[in-house]
Amino acid sequence: MAKLDLRGVVKRFGDNTVCDGIDLQVDTGDMVCLIGASGAGKSTLLRCINLLEPIEDGAIYLDGEDISVPGLDPQGVRARIGMVFQSYNLFPHMTALENAMLAPRRVLGRSRDDLRPEVEALFTRFGLADRMQNYPDQLSGGQQQRVAIVRALAMRPEVMLFDEITSALDPQLVGEVLDVLLMLKAEGMTMLLATHEMGFARQAADKVCFLKDGKIVEEGPPETLFGSPKHPDTQAFLARALK
Amino acid sequence: MKTPKAAGLTRREIYEAQQRRRSVLVASTSTVLAVVALVVLVPLTPGWDKVKRSFFNADVLVDTFPKLLDAFLINVMIFAWCAPAIAVLGLLIALARDAKSPALFPLRIFGATFTDVFRGVPVILTVYLIGFGIPGLGLPRPWNSPYIWGSLALILTYSAYVAEIFRSGIDSVHHSQRSAALSLGLSERQVMRDVVLPQAVRNVVPAQMNMLIALQKDVSLLSFIGPVEIFRQAGVFKSLTANFTPYVGAAIIFLAVTIPATRYADYLMAKQMKERR
């Protein structure tokens, strides 16, 4: 059974259909990359999975449980699914450490003292040990994005969603963030990424899906999808993206 | 190619120094001219001697100033208990207006009506209506005190404005902050309390400082329903001395408080603009 299973997911904003019947399975421990032009529906799909956007039709299953039932309390689901955004979205009025401890304290009801060792361990693991007491505006983009990842991991999620998390970074900072993803993959985290980093997707993904106009046009292992794409749209996109 | 240098300055620095010298010269000349015009021309007006005697009488000022200061303490006192009440009520009204749960719908209506009514009525009218109206119910002492009901009028009026400022602060927090907080599993209420409100309040501190300054001045409106604060006290002295100088004294005392406060608010505002850029 897939960890995350999307069946015919449809999302509309008014007359604009952003996700048009998406079927997608993410197996436990896999890294799945969504690629495609801006506006293809990648980000919206991730927001739907985290229940930040209600879906019009279809269903989303997490461990076989339908989490897209209308009226379901989204909090419990969101606590199990971590999400990292393109623009970091750290809370600017809190230190990095407080950013990471807020949700476990409020949602899981754990105390600061109880949390501190494990959260500090996360910071240390991702090379941020000396940055815990800094406020977001004192950190570089790469550091902020890594703090955002730590903040999501502090909830011990079962699945992580990454929404173009390197797109706002200076080119020389992209590597340090992608390294974090590789570490998570090595630990067996289940991950779904929307990304423009074709090289990374090719190297690290277990499965790559090409989206266009809200549909998955083609999917497969990276060697196949990048090496011998079958659909003309995929070929056209990759020809431009890899130029 | 190197720029020619004189005394270790680049040609741009020399040019800027020239510009600075010129603007200082122009500014000081025009200031001197304006002051001279005032000092020379105003005393030439036919009524100047009378105005000088009745508004700028040094003896009257020295005699009444200490008592005016005492009376000003009443303003400070009223201000001191109104300001925190306004902050709390204003915040509650702002939150009530943003309440999403259907059960709280009456609260939303109440918040909207509240701000509409109290922003729509002149402060002095609210002070009159509440300050005279409620004690008119025949309440026993001390519940008929104009201090209580006058303060309430100020609190209600100012809460309406303060609530709107808080609301604009809440709107100023980017929606991506909400998304991030929700994605971590926080409830709407937790998102508001831990993520949105702290940022919103910080964003509106300068604007709220201006409300505090306005409140400090409007405390004087309570004089119309009884309390002998500084404006009323100045009026008493005006009658006693048949001279308007006590009003000038009161104005001086107000300015001594409001000018530093205004400067500080401007400083906060400028600092915030710089941080946002």
Coordinates of N, CA and C in Angstrom, one line a residue, chain B residues 105-245:
Chain B
F105 N -21.0 34.6 15.3 CA -21.5 35.6 14.4 C -22.1 36.9 15.1
P106 N -22.9 36.7 16.2 CA -23.3 37.9 16.9 C -22.2 38.8 17.3
L107 N -21.1 38.2 17.7 CA -19.9 38.9 18.1 C -19.4 39.8 17.0
R108 N -19.4 39.2 15.8 CA -18.9 40.0 14.6 C -19.8 41.2 14.3
I109 N -21.1 40.9 14.4 CA -22.1 42.0 14.2 C -21.8 43.1 15.3
F110 N -21.7 42.6 16.5 CA -21.4 43.6 17.6 C -20.2 44.4 17.3
G111 N -19.1 43.7 16.9 CA -17.8 44.4 16.6 C -18.0 45.5 15.6
A112 N -18.7 45.1 14.5 CA -18.9 46.0 13.4 C -19.7 47.2 13.8
T113 N -20.8 46.9 14.5 CA -21.7 48.0 15.0 C -21.0 48.9 15.9
F114 N -20.2 48.3 16.8 CA -19.4 49.1 17.8 C -18.5 50.1 17.1
T115 N -17.7 49.6 16.1 CA -16.8 50.5 15.5 C -17.5 51.6 14.7
D116 N -18.6 51.2 14.0 CA -19.4 52.1 13.2 C -19.9 53.3 14.1
V117 N -20.5 52.9 15.2 CA -21.2 53.9 16.1 C -20.1 54.8 16.7
F118 N -19.1 54.2 17.3 CA -18.2 55.1 18.1 C -17.2 55.9 17.2
R119 N -17.0 55.4 16.0 CA -16.2 56.2 15.1 C -17.0 57.3 14.4
G120 N -18.3 57.1 14.4 CA -19.2 58.0 13.7 C -19.7 59.2 14.5
V121 N -19.6 59.1 15.9 CA -20.1 60.1 16.8 C -18.9 60.9 17.3
P122 N -19.0 62.3 17.3 CA -17.9 63.1 17.8 C -17.7 62.7 19.3
V123 N -16.4 62.7 19.6 CA -16.0 62.3 21.0 C -16.8 63.1 22.0
I124 N -16.9 64.4 21.8 CA -17.5 65.3 22.8 C -19.0 64.9 23.0
L125 N -19.6 64.4 21.9 CA -21.0 64.0 22.0 C -21.1 62.7 22.9
T126 N -20.2 61.8 22.6 CA -20.2 60.6 23.4 C -20.0 60.9 24.9
V127 N -19.0 61.8 25.1 CA -18.7 62.2 26.5 C -20.0 62.8 27.2
Y128 N -20.7 63.6 26.5 CA -21.9 64.2 27.0 C -23.0 63.2 27.3
L129 N -23.2 62.3 26.2 CA -24.3 61.4 26.4 C -24.1 60.4 27.5
I130 N -22.9 59.8 27.5 CA -22.6 58.8 28.6 C -22.3 59.5 29.9
G131 N -21.6 60.6 29.8 CA -21.2 61.3 31.1 C -22.4 61.9 31.8
F132 N -23.4 62.4 31.1 CA -24.5 63.0 31.8 C -25.7 61.9 31.9
G133 N -25.7 61.1 30.8 CA -26.9 60.1 30.8 C -26.8 59.1 31.8
I134 N -25.7 58.4 32.0 CA -25.7 57.3 32.9 C -25.8 57.7 34.4
P135 N -25.1 58.8 34.8 CA -25.3 59.2 36.2 C -26.7 59.7 36.4
G136 N -27.4 60.1 35.3 CA -28.8 60.5 35.4 C -29.7 59.4 35.8
L137 N -29.2 58.1 35.8 CA -30.0 57.0 36.2 C -30.2 57.0 37.7
G138 N -29.6 57.9 38.4 CA -29.7 58.0 39.8 C -28.9 57.0 40.6
L139 N -27.7 56.7 40.0 CA -26.8 55.7 40.7 C -26.3 56.3 42.0
P140 N -26.0 55.5 43.0 CA -25.5 56.0 44.3 C -24.0 56.3 44.1
R141 N -23.5 57.1 45.0 CA -22.0 57.4 45.0 C -21.3 56.1 45.3
P142 N -20.1 55.8 44.7 CA -19.4 56.7 43.8 C -19.7 56.4 42.4
W143 N -20.8 55.6 42.1 CA -21.1 55.2 40.8 C -21.7 56.3 39.9
N144 N -21.9 57.5 40.4 CA -22.4 58.6 39.6 C -21.2 59.5 39.2
S145 N -20.0 59.1 39.5 CA -18.8 60.0 39.3 C -18.6 60.2 37.8
P146 N -18.4 61.5 37.4 CA -18.1 61.8 36.0 C -16.8 61.2 35.6
Y147 N -15.9 60.9 36.5 CA -14.6 60.3 36.2 C -14.9 59.0 35.5
I148 N -15.7 58.2 36.1 CA -16.0 56.8 35.6 C -16.6 56.9 34.2
W149 N -17.7 57.7 34.1 CA -18.5 57.6 32.9 C -17.8 58.4 31.8
G150 N -17.1 59.5 32.1 CA -16.3 60.2 31.2 C -15.2 59.3 30.6
S151 N -14.6 58.6 31.5 CA -13.5 57.7 31.0 C -14.1 56.6 30.1
L152 N -15.3 56.1 30.5 CA -15.9 55.1 29.7 C -16.1 55.6 28.3
A153 N -16.6 56.9 28.2 CA -16.8 57.4 26.9 C -15.5 57.5 26.0
L154 N -14.5 57.9 26.7 CA -13.2 57.9 26.0 C -12.8 56.5 25.6
I155 N -12.9 55.6 26.5 CA -12.5 54.2 26.2 C -13.3 53.6 25.0
L156 N -14.6 53.9 25.0 CA -15.4 53.3 23.9 C -15.0 53.9 22.6
T157 N -14.9 55.2 22.6 CA -14.5 55.9 21.3 C -13.2 55.5 20.8
Y158 N -12.2 55.5 21.7 CA -10.8 55.2 21.2 C -10.7 53.7 20.9
S159 N -11.4 52.8 21.6 CA -11.3 51.4 21.3 C -11.7 51.2 19.9
A160 N -12.7 51.9 19.4 CA -13.2 51.7 18.0 C -12.1 52.0 17.0
Y161 N -11.4 53.1 17.3 CA -10.2 53.4 16.4 C -9.1 52.4 16.5
V162 N -8.7 52.1 17.7 CA -7.6 51.2 18.0 C -7.9 49.9 17.4
A163 N -9.2 49.4 17.5 CA -9.6 48.1 16.9 C -9.3 48.1 15.4
E164 N -9.7 49.2 14.7 CA -9.4 49.2 13.3 C -7.9 49.2 13.0
I165 N -7.1 49.8 13.8 CA -5.7 49.8 13.6 C -5.2 48.4 13.8
F166 N -5.6 47.7 14.8 CA -5.2 46.3 15.1 C -5.6 45.4 13.9
R167 N -6.8 45.7 13.3 CA -7.3 44.9 12.2 C -6.4 45.1 11.0
S168 N -6.0 46.4 10.8 CA -5.1 46.6 9.6 C -3.8 45.9 9.9
G169 N -3.4 45.8 11.1 CA -2.1 45.1 11.5 C -2.2 43.6 11.2
I170 N -3.4 43.0 11.5 CA -3.6 41.6 11.3 C -3.6 41.4 9.8
D171 N -4.2 42.3 9.0 CA -4.2 42.1 7.6 C -2.8 42.2 7.0
S172 N -1.9 43.0 7.7 CA -0.6 43.3 7.1 C 0.3 42.0 7.2
V173 N -0.1 41.1 8.0 CA 0.8 39.9 8.1 C 0.5 39.0 6.9
H174 N 1.6 38.6 6.2 CA 1.4 37.9 4.9 C 0.7 36.6 5.1
H175 N -0.2 36.2 4.2 CA -0.9 35.0 4.3 C 0.0 33.8 4.3
S176 N 1.2 33.9 3.8 CA 2.1 32.7 3.8 C 2.5 32.3 5.2
Q177 N 2.4 33.3 6.1 CA 2.7 33.0 7.5 C 1.6 32.1 8.1
R178 N 0.4 32.4 7.7 CA -0.7 31.6 8.1 C -0.6 30.1 7.6
S179 N -0.3 30.1 6.2 CA -0.1 28.8 5.6 C 0.9 27.9 6.3
A180 N 2.1 28.6 6.6 CA 3.2 27.9 7.3 C 2.7 27.3 8.6
A181 N 2.0 28.2 9.4 CA 1.6 27.8 10.7 C 0.6 26.7 10.7
L182 N -0.4 26.8 9.8 CA -1.4 25.8 9.6 C -0.8 24.5 9.2
S183 N 0.2 24.5 8.3 CA 0.8 23.3 7.8 C 1.5 22.5 8.9
L184 N 1.9 23.2 10.0 CA 2.5 22.5 11.1 C 1.5 21.9 12.0
G185 N 0.2 22.1 11.7 CA -0.8 21.5 12.5 C -1.5 22.4 13.6
L186 N -1.1 23.7 13.6 CA -1.6 24.6 14.6 C -3.1 24.9 14.2
S187 N -3.9 25.1 15.3 CA -5.3 25.5 15.0 C -5.4 27.0 14.7
E188 N -6.6 27.4 14.1 CA -6.8 28.8 13.7 C -6.4 29.7 14.9
R189 N -6.9 29.3 16.1 CA -6.7 30.1 17.3 C -5.2 30.3 17.6
Q190 N -4.5 29.1 17.6 CA -3.1 29.1 17.8 C -2.3 30.0 16.8
V191 N -2.7 29.8 15.5 CA -2.1 30.6 14.5 C -2.2 32.1 14.8
M192 N -3.5 32.5 15.2 CA -3.7 33.9 15.5 C -2.8 34.4 16.7
R193 N -2.9 33.6 17.8 CA -2.2 34.0 19.0 C -0.7 33.9 18.9
D194 N -0.1 32.9 18.3 CA 1.3 32.7 18.3 C 2.0 33.3 17.1
V195 N 1.4 33.4 16.0 CA 2.1 33.8 14.8 C 1.6 35.1 14.3
V196 N 0.3 35.3 14.1 CA -0.2 36.5 13.5 C -0.2 37.7 14.4
L197 N -0.8 37.5 15.6 CA -1.0 38.7 16.5 C 0.4 39.3 16.9
P198 N 1.4 38.5 17.3 CA 2.6 39.2 17.7 C 3.2 40.1 16.6
Q199 N 3.1 39.6 15.3 CA 3.6 40.4 14.2 C 2.7 41.6 14.0
A200 N 1.4 41.4 14.0 CA 0.5 42.4 13.8 C 0.6 43.6 14.8
V201 N 0.7 43.2 16.0 CA 0.9 44.3 17.1 C 2.1 45.1 16.9
R202 N 3.2 44.4 16.5 CA 4.5 45.1 16.3 C 4.3 46.0 15.1
N203 N 3.6 45.6 14.1 CA 3.5 46.4 12.9 C 2.7 47.7 13.2
V204 N 1.9 47.7 14.1 CA 1.0 48.9 14.3 C 1.4 49.8 15.5
V205 N 2.6 49.5 16.2 CA 3.0 50.3 17.3 C 3.0 51.8 17.0
P206 N 3.7 52.1 15.9 CA 3.8 53.6 15.6 C 2.4 54.2 15.5
A207 N 1.5 53.5 14.7 CA 0.1 54.1 14.5 C -0.6 54.2 15.9
Q208 N -0.4 53.2 16.8 CA -1.1 53.3 18.1 C -0.5 54.4 18.9
M209 N 0.8 54.7 18.8 CA 1.4 55.8 19.5 C 0.7 57.1 19.2
N210 N 0.3 57.3 17.9 CA -0.4 58.5 17.5 C -1.8 58.5 18.2
M211 N -2.4 57.3 18.4 CA -3.7 57.3 19.1 C -3.5 57.7 20.6
L212 N -2.4 57.3 21.2 CA -2.1 57.6 22.6 C -2.0 59.2 22.7
I213 N -1.3 59.8 21.7 CA -1.1 61.2 21.8 C -2.4 61.9 21.7
A214 N -3.3 61.5 20.7 CA -4.6 62.1 20.6 C -5.4 61.9 21.9
L215 N -5.3 60.7 22.5 CA -6.1 60.5 23.7 C -5.6 61.4 24.8
Q216 N -4.3 61.7 24.9 CA -3.8 62.5 26.0 C -4.4 63.9 25.9
K217 N -4.7 64.4 24.6 CA -5.3 65.7 24.5 C -6.8 65.6 24.7
D218 N -7.4 64.5 24.3 CA -8.9 64.5 24.4 C -9.4 64.2 25.8
V219 N -8.5 63.9 26.7 CA -8.8 63.7 28.1 C -9.5 65.1 28.6
S220 N -9.0 66.2 28.0 CA -9.5 67.5 28.4 C -11.0 67.6 28.2
L221 N -11.6 66.8 27.2 CA -13.0 66.9 27.0 C -13.8 66.6 28.2
L222 N -13.3 65.8 29.1 CA -14.0 65.4 30.3 C -14.3 66.7 31.2
S223 N -13.6 67.7 30.9 CA -13.8 69.0 31.7 C -15.3 69.4 31.5
F224 N -15.9 69.1 30.4 CA -17.2 69.5 30.1 C -18.3 68.9 31.0
I225 N -17.9 67.7 31.6 CA -18.9 67.1 32.5 C -18.5 67.1 33.9
G226 N -17.4 67.8 34.3 CA -17.2 68.0 35.7 C -15.7 68.0 36.1
P227 N -14.9 67.0 35.9 CA -13.6 66.9 36.4 C -12.8 68.2 36.2
V228 N -12.1 68.7 37.2 CA -11.3 70.0 37.1 C -9.9 69.5 36.7
E229 N -9.8 69.2 35.4 CA -8.4 68.9 34.9 C -7.8 70.2 34.4
I230 N -6.7 70.1 33.6 CA -6.0 71.3 33.3 C -6.7 72.4 32.5
F231 N -7.6 71.9 31.6 CA -8.3 72.9 30.7 C -9.3 73.7 31.6
R232 N -10.0 72.9 32.4 CA -11.0 73.5 33.3 C -10.3 74.5 34.3
Q233 N -9.2 74.0 34.8 CA -8.4 74.8 35.8 C -7.9 76.1 35.2
A234 N -7.5 76.0 33.9 CA -7.0 77.2 33.2 C -8.2 78.2 33.0
G235 N -9.4 77.6 32.8 CA -10.6 78.4 32.6 C -10.9 79.2 33.9
V236 N -10.8 78.5 35.0 CA -11.0 79.1 36.4 C -10.1 80.3 36.6
F237 N -8.8 80.0 36.2 CA -7.8 81.1 36.4 C -8.1 82.3 35.5
K238 N -8.5 81.9 34.3 CA -8.9 83.0 33.3 C -9.9 83.9 33.9
S239 N -10.9 83.3 34.6 CA -12.0 84.1 35.2 C -11.4 85.0 36.3
L240 N -10.6 84.3 37.1 CA -10.0 85.0 38.3 C -9.2 86.2 38.0
T241 N -8.3 85.9 36.9 CA -7.3 87.0 36.6 C -7.7 87.9 35.5
A242 N -8.9 87.5 34.9 CA -9.3 88.2 33.7 C -8.2 88.3 32.6
N243 N -7.6 87.1 32.4 CA -6.4 87.1 31.6 C -6.3 85.7 30.9
F244 N -5.9 85.6 29.6 CA -5.9 84.4 28.9 C -4.6 83.6 29.1
T245 N -3.7 84.2 29.7 CA -2.3 83.5 29.9 C -2.4 82.1 30.4

